[in-house]
Short mmCIF file of C-alpha atoms and ligand atoms in Angstrom, two decimals:
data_model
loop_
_atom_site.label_atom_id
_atom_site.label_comp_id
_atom_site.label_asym_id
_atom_site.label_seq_id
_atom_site.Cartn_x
_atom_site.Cartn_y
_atom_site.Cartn_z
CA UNK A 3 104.26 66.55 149.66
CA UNK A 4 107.65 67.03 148.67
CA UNK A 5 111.12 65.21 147.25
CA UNK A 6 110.59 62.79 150.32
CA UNK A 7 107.91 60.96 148.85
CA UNK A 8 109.49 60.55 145.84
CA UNK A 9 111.56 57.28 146.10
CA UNK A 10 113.08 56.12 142.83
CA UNK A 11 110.25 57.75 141.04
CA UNK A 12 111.32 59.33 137.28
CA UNK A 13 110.47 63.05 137.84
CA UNK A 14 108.40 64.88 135.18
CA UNK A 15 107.97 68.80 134.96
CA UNK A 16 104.49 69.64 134.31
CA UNK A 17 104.54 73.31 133.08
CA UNK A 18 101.28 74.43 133.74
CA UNK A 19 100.31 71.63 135.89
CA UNK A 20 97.90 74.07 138.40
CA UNK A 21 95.23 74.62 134.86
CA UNK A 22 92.69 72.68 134.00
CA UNK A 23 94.56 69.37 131.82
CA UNK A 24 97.75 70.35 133.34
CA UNK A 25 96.65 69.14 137.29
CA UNK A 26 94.67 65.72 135.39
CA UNK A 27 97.69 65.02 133.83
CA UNK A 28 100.14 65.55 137.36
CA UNK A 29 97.28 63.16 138.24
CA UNK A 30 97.58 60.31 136.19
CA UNK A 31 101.73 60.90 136.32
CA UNK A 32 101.53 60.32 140.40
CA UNK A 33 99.19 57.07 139.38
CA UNK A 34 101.45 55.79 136.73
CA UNK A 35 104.53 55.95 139.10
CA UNK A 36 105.70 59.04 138.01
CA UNK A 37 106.65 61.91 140.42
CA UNK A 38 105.20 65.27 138.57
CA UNK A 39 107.29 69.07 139.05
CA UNK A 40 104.33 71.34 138.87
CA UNK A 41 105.69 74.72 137.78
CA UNK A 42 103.37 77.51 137.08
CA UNK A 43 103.22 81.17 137.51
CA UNK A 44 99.27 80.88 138.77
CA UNK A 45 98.17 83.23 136.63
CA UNK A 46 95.21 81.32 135.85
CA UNK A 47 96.02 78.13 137.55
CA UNK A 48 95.11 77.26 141.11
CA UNK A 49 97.23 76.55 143.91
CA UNK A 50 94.90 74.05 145.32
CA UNK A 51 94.58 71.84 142.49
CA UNK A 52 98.42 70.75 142.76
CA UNK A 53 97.68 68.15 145.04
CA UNK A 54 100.62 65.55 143.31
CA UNK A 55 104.42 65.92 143.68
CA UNK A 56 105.79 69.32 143.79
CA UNK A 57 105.33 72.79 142.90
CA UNK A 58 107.27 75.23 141.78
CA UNK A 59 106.16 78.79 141.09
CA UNK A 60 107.54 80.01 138.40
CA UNK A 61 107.24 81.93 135.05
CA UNK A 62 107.30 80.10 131.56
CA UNK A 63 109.72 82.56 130.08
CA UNK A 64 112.25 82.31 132.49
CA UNK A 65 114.72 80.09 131.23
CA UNK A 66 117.40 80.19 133.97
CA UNK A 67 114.15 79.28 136.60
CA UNK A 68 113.29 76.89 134.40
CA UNK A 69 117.01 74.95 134.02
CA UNK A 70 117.45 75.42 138.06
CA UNK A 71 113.93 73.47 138.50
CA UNK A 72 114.87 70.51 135.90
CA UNK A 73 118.46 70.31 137.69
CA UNK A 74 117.14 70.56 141.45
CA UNK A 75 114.70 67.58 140.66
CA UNK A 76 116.18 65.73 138.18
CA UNK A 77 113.84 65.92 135.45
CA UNK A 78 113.31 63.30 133.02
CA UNK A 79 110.67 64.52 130.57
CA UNK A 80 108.47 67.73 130.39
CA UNK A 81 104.99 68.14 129.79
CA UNK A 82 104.72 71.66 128.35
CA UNK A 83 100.88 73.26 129.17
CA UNK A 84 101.75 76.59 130.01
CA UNK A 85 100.41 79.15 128.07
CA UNK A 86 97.20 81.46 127.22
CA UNK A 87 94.20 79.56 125.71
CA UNK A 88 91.33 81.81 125.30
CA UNK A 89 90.69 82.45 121.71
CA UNK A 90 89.08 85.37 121.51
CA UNK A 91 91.42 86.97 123.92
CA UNK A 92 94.07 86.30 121.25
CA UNK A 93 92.23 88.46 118.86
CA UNK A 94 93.02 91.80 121.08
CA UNK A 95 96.07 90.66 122.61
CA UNK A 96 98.17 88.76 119.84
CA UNK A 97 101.39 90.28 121.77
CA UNK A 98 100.19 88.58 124.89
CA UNK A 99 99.72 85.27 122.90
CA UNK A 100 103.39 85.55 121.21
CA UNK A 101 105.32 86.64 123.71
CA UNK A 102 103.89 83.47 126.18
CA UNK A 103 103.07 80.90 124.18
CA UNK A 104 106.09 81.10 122.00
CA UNK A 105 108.58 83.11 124.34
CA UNK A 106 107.59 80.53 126.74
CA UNK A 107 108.44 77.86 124.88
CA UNK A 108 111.64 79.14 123.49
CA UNK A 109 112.43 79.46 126.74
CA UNK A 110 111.86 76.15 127.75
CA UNK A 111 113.53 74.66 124.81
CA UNK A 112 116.64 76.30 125.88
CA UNK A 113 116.49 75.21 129.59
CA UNK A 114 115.99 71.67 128.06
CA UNK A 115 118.18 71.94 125.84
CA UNK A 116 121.15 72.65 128.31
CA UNK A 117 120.14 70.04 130.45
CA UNK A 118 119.75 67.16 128.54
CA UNK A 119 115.91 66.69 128.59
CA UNK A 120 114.97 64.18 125.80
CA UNK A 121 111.32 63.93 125.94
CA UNK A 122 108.75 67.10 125.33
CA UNK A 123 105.05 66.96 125.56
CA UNK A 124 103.38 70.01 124.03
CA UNK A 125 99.86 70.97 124.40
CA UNK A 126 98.59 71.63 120.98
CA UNK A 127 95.38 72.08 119.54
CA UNK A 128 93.25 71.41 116.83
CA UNK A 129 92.84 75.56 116.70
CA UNK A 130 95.94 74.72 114.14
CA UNK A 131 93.04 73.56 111.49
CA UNK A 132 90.65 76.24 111.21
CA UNK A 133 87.89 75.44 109.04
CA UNK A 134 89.94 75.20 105.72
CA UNK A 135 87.60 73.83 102.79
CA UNK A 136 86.38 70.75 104.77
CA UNK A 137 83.16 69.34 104.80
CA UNK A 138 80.93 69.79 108.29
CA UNK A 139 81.20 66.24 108.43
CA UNK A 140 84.60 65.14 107.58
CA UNK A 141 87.08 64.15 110.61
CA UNK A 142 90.36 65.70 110.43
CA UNK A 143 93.38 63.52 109.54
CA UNK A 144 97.21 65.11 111.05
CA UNK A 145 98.04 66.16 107.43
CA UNK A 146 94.43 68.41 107.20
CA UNK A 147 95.41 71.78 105.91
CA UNK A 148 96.56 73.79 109.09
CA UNK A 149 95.29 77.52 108.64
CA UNK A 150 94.33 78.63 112.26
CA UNK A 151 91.29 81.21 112.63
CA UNK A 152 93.36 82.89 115.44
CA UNK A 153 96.33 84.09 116.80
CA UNK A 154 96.41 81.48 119.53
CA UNK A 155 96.09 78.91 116.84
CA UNK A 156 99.16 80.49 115.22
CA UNK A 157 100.98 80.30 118.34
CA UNK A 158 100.42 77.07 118.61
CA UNK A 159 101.62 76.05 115.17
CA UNK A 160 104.49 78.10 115.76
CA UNK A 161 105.61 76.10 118.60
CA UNK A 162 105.08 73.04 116.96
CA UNK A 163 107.23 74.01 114.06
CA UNK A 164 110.22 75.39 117.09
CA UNK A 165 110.02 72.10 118.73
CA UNK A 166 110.12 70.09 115.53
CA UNK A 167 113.21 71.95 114.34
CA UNK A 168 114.87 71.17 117.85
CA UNK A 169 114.50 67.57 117.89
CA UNK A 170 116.09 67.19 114.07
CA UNK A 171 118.70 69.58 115.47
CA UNK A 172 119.44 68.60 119.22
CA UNK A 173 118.14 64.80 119.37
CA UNK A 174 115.08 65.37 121.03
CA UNK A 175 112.04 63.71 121.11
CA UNK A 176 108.41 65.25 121.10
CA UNK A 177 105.10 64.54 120.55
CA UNK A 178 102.36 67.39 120.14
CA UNK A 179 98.86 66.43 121.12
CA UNK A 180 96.57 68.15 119.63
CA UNK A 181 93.51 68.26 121.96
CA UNK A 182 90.38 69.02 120.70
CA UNK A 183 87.30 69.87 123.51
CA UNK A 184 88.13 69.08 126.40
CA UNK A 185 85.79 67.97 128.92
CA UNK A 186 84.35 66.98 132.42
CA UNK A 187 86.29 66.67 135.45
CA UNK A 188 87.76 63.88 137.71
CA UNK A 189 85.31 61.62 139.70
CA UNK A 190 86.69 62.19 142.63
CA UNK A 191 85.91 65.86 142.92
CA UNK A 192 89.57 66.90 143.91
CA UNK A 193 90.07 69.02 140.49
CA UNK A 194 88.13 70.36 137.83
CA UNK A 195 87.37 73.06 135.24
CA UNK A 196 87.93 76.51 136.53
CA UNK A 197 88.73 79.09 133.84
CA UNK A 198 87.89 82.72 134.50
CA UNK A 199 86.05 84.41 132.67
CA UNK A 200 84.44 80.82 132.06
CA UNK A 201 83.45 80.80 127.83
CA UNK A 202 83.10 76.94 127.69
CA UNK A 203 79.45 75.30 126.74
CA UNK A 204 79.31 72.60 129.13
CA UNK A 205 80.15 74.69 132.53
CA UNK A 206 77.86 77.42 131.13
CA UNK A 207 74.96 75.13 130.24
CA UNK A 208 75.35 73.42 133.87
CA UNK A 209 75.34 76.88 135.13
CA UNK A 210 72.50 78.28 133.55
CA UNK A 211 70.75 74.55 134.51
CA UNK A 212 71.57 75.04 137.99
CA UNK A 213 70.34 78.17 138.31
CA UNK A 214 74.08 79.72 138.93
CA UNK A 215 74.81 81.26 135.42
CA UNK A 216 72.46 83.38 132.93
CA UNK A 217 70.95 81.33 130.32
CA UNK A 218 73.12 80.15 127.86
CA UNK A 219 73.24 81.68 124.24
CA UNK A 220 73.59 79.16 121.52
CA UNK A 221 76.18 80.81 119.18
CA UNK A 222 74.49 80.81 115.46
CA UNK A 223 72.22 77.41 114.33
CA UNK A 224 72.75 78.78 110.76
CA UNK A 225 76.20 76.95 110.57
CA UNK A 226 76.14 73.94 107.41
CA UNK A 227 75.58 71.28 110.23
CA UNK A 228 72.77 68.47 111.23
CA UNK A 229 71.07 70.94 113.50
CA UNK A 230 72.40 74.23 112.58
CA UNK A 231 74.58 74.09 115.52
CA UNK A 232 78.43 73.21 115.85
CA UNK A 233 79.75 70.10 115.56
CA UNK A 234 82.39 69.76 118.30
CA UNK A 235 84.74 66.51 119.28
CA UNK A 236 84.22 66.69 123.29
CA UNK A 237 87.14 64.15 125.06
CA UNK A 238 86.90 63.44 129.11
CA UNK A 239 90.00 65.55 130.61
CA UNK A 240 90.67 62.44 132.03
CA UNK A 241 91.07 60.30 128.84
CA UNK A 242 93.29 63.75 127.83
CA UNK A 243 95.11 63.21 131.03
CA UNK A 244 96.01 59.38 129.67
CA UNK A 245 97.12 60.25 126.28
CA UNK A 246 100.13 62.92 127.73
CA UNK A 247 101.21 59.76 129.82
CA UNK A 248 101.38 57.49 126.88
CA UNK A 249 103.24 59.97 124.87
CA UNK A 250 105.54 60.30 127.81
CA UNK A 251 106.14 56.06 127.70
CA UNK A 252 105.59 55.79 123.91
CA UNK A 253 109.42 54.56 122.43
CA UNK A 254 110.57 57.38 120.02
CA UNK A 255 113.64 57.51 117.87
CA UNK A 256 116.02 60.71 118.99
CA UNK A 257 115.59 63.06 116.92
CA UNK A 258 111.80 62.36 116.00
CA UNK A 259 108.30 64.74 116.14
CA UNK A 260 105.48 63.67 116.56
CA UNK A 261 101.74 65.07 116.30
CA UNK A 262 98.47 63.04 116.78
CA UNK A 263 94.93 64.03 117.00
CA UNK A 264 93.04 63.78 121.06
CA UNK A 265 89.91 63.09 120.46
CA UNK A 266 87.01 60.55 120.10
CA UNK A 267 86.28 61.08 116.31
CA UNK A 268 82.57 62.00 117.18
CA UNK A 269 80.85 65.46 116.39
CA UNK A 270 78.55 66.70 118.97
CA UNK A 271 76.13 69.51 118.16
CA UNK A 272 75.46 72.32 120.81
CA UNK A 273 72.07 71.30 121.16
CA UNK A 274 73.38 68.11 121.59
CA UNK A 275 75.58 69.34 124.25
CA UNK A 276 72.34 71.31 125.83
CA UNK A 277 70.14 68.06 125.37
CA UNK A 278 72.86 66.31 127.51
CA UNK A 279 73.05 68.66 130.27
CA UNK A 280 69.17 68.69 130.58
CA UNK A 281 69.11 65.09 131.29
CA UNK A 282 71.88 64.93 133.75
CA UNK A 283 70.54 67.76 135.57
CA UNK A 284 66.70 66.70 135.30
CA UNK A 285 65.62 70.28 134.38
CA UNK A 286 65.52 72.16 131.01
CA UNK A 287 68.62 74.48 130.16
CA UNK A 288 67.18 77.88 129.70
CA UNK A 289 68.65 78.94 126.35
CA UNK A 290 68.49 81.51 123.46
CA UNK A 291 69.70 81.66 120.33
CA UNK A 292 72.11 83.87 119.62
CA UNK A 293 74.61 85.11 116.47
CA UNK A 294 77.52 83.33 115.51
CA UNK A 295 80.53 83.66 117.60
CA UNK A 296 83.62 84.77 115.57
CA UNK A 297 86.75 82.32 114.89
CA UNK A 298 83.67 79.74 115.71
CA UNK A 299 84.61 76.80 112.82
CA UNK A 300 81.53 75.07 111.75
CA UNK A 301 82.99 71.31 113.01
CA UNK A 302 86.37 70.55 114.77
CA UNK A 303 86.11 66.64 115.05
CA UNK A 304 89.27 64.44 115.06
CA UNK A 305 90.13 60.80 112.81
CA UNK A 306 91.64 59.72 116.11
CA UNK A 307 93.31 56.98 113.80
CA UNK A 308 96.85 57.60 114.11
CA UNK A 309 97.10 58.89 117.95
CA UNK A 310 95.52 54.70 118.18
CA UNK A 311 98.25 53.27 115.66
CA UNK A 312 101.37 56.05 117.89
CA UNK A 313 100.28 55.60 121.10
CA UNK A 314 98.08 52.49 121.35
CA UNK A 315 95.57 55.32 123.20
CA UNK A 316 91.72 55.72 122.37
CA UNK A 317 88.67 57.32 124.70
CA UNK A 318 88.05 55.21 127.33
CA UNK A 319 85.71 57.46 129.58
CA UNK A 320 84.12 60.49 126.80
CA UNK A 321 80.52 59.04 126.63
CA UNK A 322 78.75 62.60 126.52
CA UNK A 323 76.52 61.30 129.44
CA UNK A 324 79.67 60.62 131.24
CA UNK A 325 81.34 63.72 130.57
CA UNK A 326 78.68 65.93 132.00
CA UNK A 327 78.19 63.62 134.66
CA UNK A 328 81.46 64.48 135.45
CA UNK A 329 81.14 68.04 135.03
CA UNK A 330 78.04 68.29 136.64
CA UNK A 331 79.26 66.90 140.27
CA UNK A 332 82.33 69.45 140.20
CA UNK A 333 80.56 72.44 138.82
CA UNK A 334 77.93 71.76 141.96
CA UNK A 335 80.88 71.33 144.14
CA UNK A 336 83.91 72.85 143.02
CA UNK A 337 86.95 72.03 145.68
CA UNK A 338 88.04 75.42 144.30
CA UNK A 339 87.01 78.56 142.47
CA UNK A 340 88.20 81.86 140.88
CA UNK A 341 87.13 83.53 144.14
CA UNK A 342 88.53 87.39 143.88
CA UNK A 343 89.88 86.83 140.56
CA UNK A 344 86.36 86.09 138.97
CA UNK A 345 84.97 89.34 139.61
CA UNK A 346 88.00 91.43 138.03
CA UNK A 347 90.50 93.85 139.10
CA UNK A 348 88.66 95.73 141.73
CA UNK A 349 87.19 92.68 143.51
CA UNK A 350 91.36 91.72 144.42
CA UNK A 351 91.40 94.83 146.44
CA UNK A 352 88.89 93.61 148.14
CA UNK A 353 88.97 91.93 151.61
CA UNK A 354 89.07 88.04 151.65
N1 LIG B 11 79.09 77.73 122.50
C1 LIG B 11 77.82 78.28 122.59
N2 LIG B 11 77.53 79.08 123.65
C2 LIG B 11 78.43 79.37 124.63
C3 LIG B 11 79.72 78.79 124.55
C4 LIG B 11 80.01 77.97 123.47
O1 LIG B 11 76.98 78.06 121.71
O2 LIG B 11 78.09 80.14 125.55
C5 LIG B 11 79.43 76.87 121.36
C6 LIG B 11 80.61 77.40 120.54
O3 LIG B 11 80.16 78.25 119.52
C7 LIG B 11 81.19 76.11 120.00
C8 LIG B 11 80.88 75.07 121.06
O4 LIG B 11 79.85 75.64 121.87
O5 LIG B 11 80.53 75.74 118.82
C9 LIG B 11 82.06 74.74 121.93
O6 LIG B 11 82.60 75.96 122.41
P1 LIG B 11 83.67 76.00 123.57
O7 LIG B 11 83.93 77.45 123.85
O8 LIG B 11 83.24 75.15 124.70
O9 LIG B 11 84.96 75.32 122.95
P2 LIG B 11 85.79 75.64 121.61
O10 LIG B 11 85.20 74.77 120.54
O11 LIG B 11 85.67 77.10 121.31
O12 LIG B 11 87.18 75.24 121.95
#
């Protein structure tokens, strides 16, 4: 595909459109009419899941790449998903986590900046909570206490803050989403979840189901829960995938930030999770029980009240059932996979 089969279409960079939400969202943009501008340095990303629009390969923190791109295709907006995401990696490697995550987004700030840009996306998370003194069971309004349990929570705050100061400063407008567990994969098996290493409970309890992953360790049922287990808010990629869209369309005042909860506004314990899997697979998930991971919060479940009353957007398709439905036909099918990079330095050297 390229600029040919653009037409009239309002281009949209998608900066880390080859991940996981990033090539749902170029998804959705292609189906809502708009023409997505992958750019992504596919450092974890995959080539083959930009299947919409263009890409662009490219490193976050390079503003001048960055300003060519928006110029050479017009950009109207930008979706902003590049960046490191593994929390525990952020732990060893705050440096890493700064230097991306916020370098990268300074960097893009100033590309949009000196082109005009006047809509931003960001990929947020609800990592900017942390536990703080709530209850297990209490939802989490926008105005929750933030104190992130991590560096890549910090990061993530920290951008929000950068791009909130920019808009009262420069006349944009941005809204942060603030996803909270993302989920499942698109029907038609064209993209899914691929993250390597892979830490996240529903590919690992499909694996270990499957028979193509160890069994799964429950991290800690000593947590101030239901079960004992973790109360998590788990939200179909593909609902994810609608909610950048509407904050693209959503009418903003210049000038104005916005951040809004993703997520369904129901906990779901691991042993939910594990229950779920069983039955969508038809055969136990072989399990033990294991300590508490750290940076682990007890619950992480959204009030998904005001991203309704912002963007008129709620969960359409994050049924648990559904989601590892979902998960479970790409996980036994992937259209793609971590191949060499999976196995670590020494499998890249390697013959393919
Ligand atoms: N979890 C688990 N075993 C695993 C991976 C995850 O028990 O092998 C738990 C984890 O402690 C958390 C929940 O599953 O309570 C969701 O974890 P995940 O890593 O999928 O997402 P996170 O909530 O960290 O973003």
């Amino acid at each position: 595909m390229g600029d040919m089969d653009r037409g009239s279409k309002p281009a949209v960079l998608v900066t880390g459109g080859a991940g996981y939400i990033g090539a749902h969202t170029a998804k959705a943009l292609h189906e809502q009419g708009f023409f997505p501008v992958v750019y992504d340095d596919l450092s974890s990303g995959f080539r083959e899941a930009v299947r919409w629009g263009e890409f662009v390969h490219g490193d976050i923190r390079d503003a001048r790449a960055l300003g060519e791109t928006i110029e050479a295709h017009a950009i109207k907006a930008v979706i902003h998903f590049a960046g490191l995401i593994e929390v525990g990696r952020s732990v060893v490697r705050p440096d890493l986590f700064w230097d991306i995550n916020v370098g990268g987004t300074m960097s893009l700030l100033s590309a949009i900046r000196e082109r005009g840009v006047d809509r931003l996306v960001f990929s947020s998370s609800a990592a900017v909570y942390g536990q703080g003194g709530r209850g297990p069971l209490e939802t989490i309004p926008e105005a929750a206490p933030k104190a992130p349990a991590s560096p890549y929570g910090d990061t993530k705050l920290a951008c929000e803050w950068m791009i909130a100061a920019e808009c009262r400063a420069y006349g944009l407008s941005a809204v942060a989403l603030r996803y909270f567990n993302a989920a499942g994969a698109d029907p038609s098996g064209q993209i899914g979840e691929a993250h390597e290493p892979e830490t996240h409970l529903i590919p690992l309890a499909i694996a270990a189901a499957i028979g193509r992953g160890p069994a799964l360790t429950v991290f800690g049922t000593d947590y101030d829960t239901p079960d004992g287990t973790c109360l998590r808010d788990y939200i179909h990629v593909n609902d994810l995938a609608a909610a950048h869209v509407a904050a693209l369309n959503v009418e903003l005042p210049a000038g104005r930030f916005e951040a809004a909860n993703v997520g369904v506004g129901q906990g779901r314990s691991v042993l939910q999770v594990v229950e779920a899997v069983a039955r969508a697979v038809g055969r136990p998930v072989p399990h033990a029980i294991g300590a508490r991971r750290a940076g682990d919060p007890a619950s992480l479940v959204a009030d998904p009240g005001y991203v309704r009353e912002l963007l008129g957007w709620s969960a359409q398709c994050s049924d648990l059932d559904r989601i590892v439905a979902d998960a479970l036909r790409w996980e036994a099918q992937p259209a793609y996979s971590t191949g060499g990079r999976a196995a670590g330095p020494t499998a890249r050297t390697q013959p393919q």
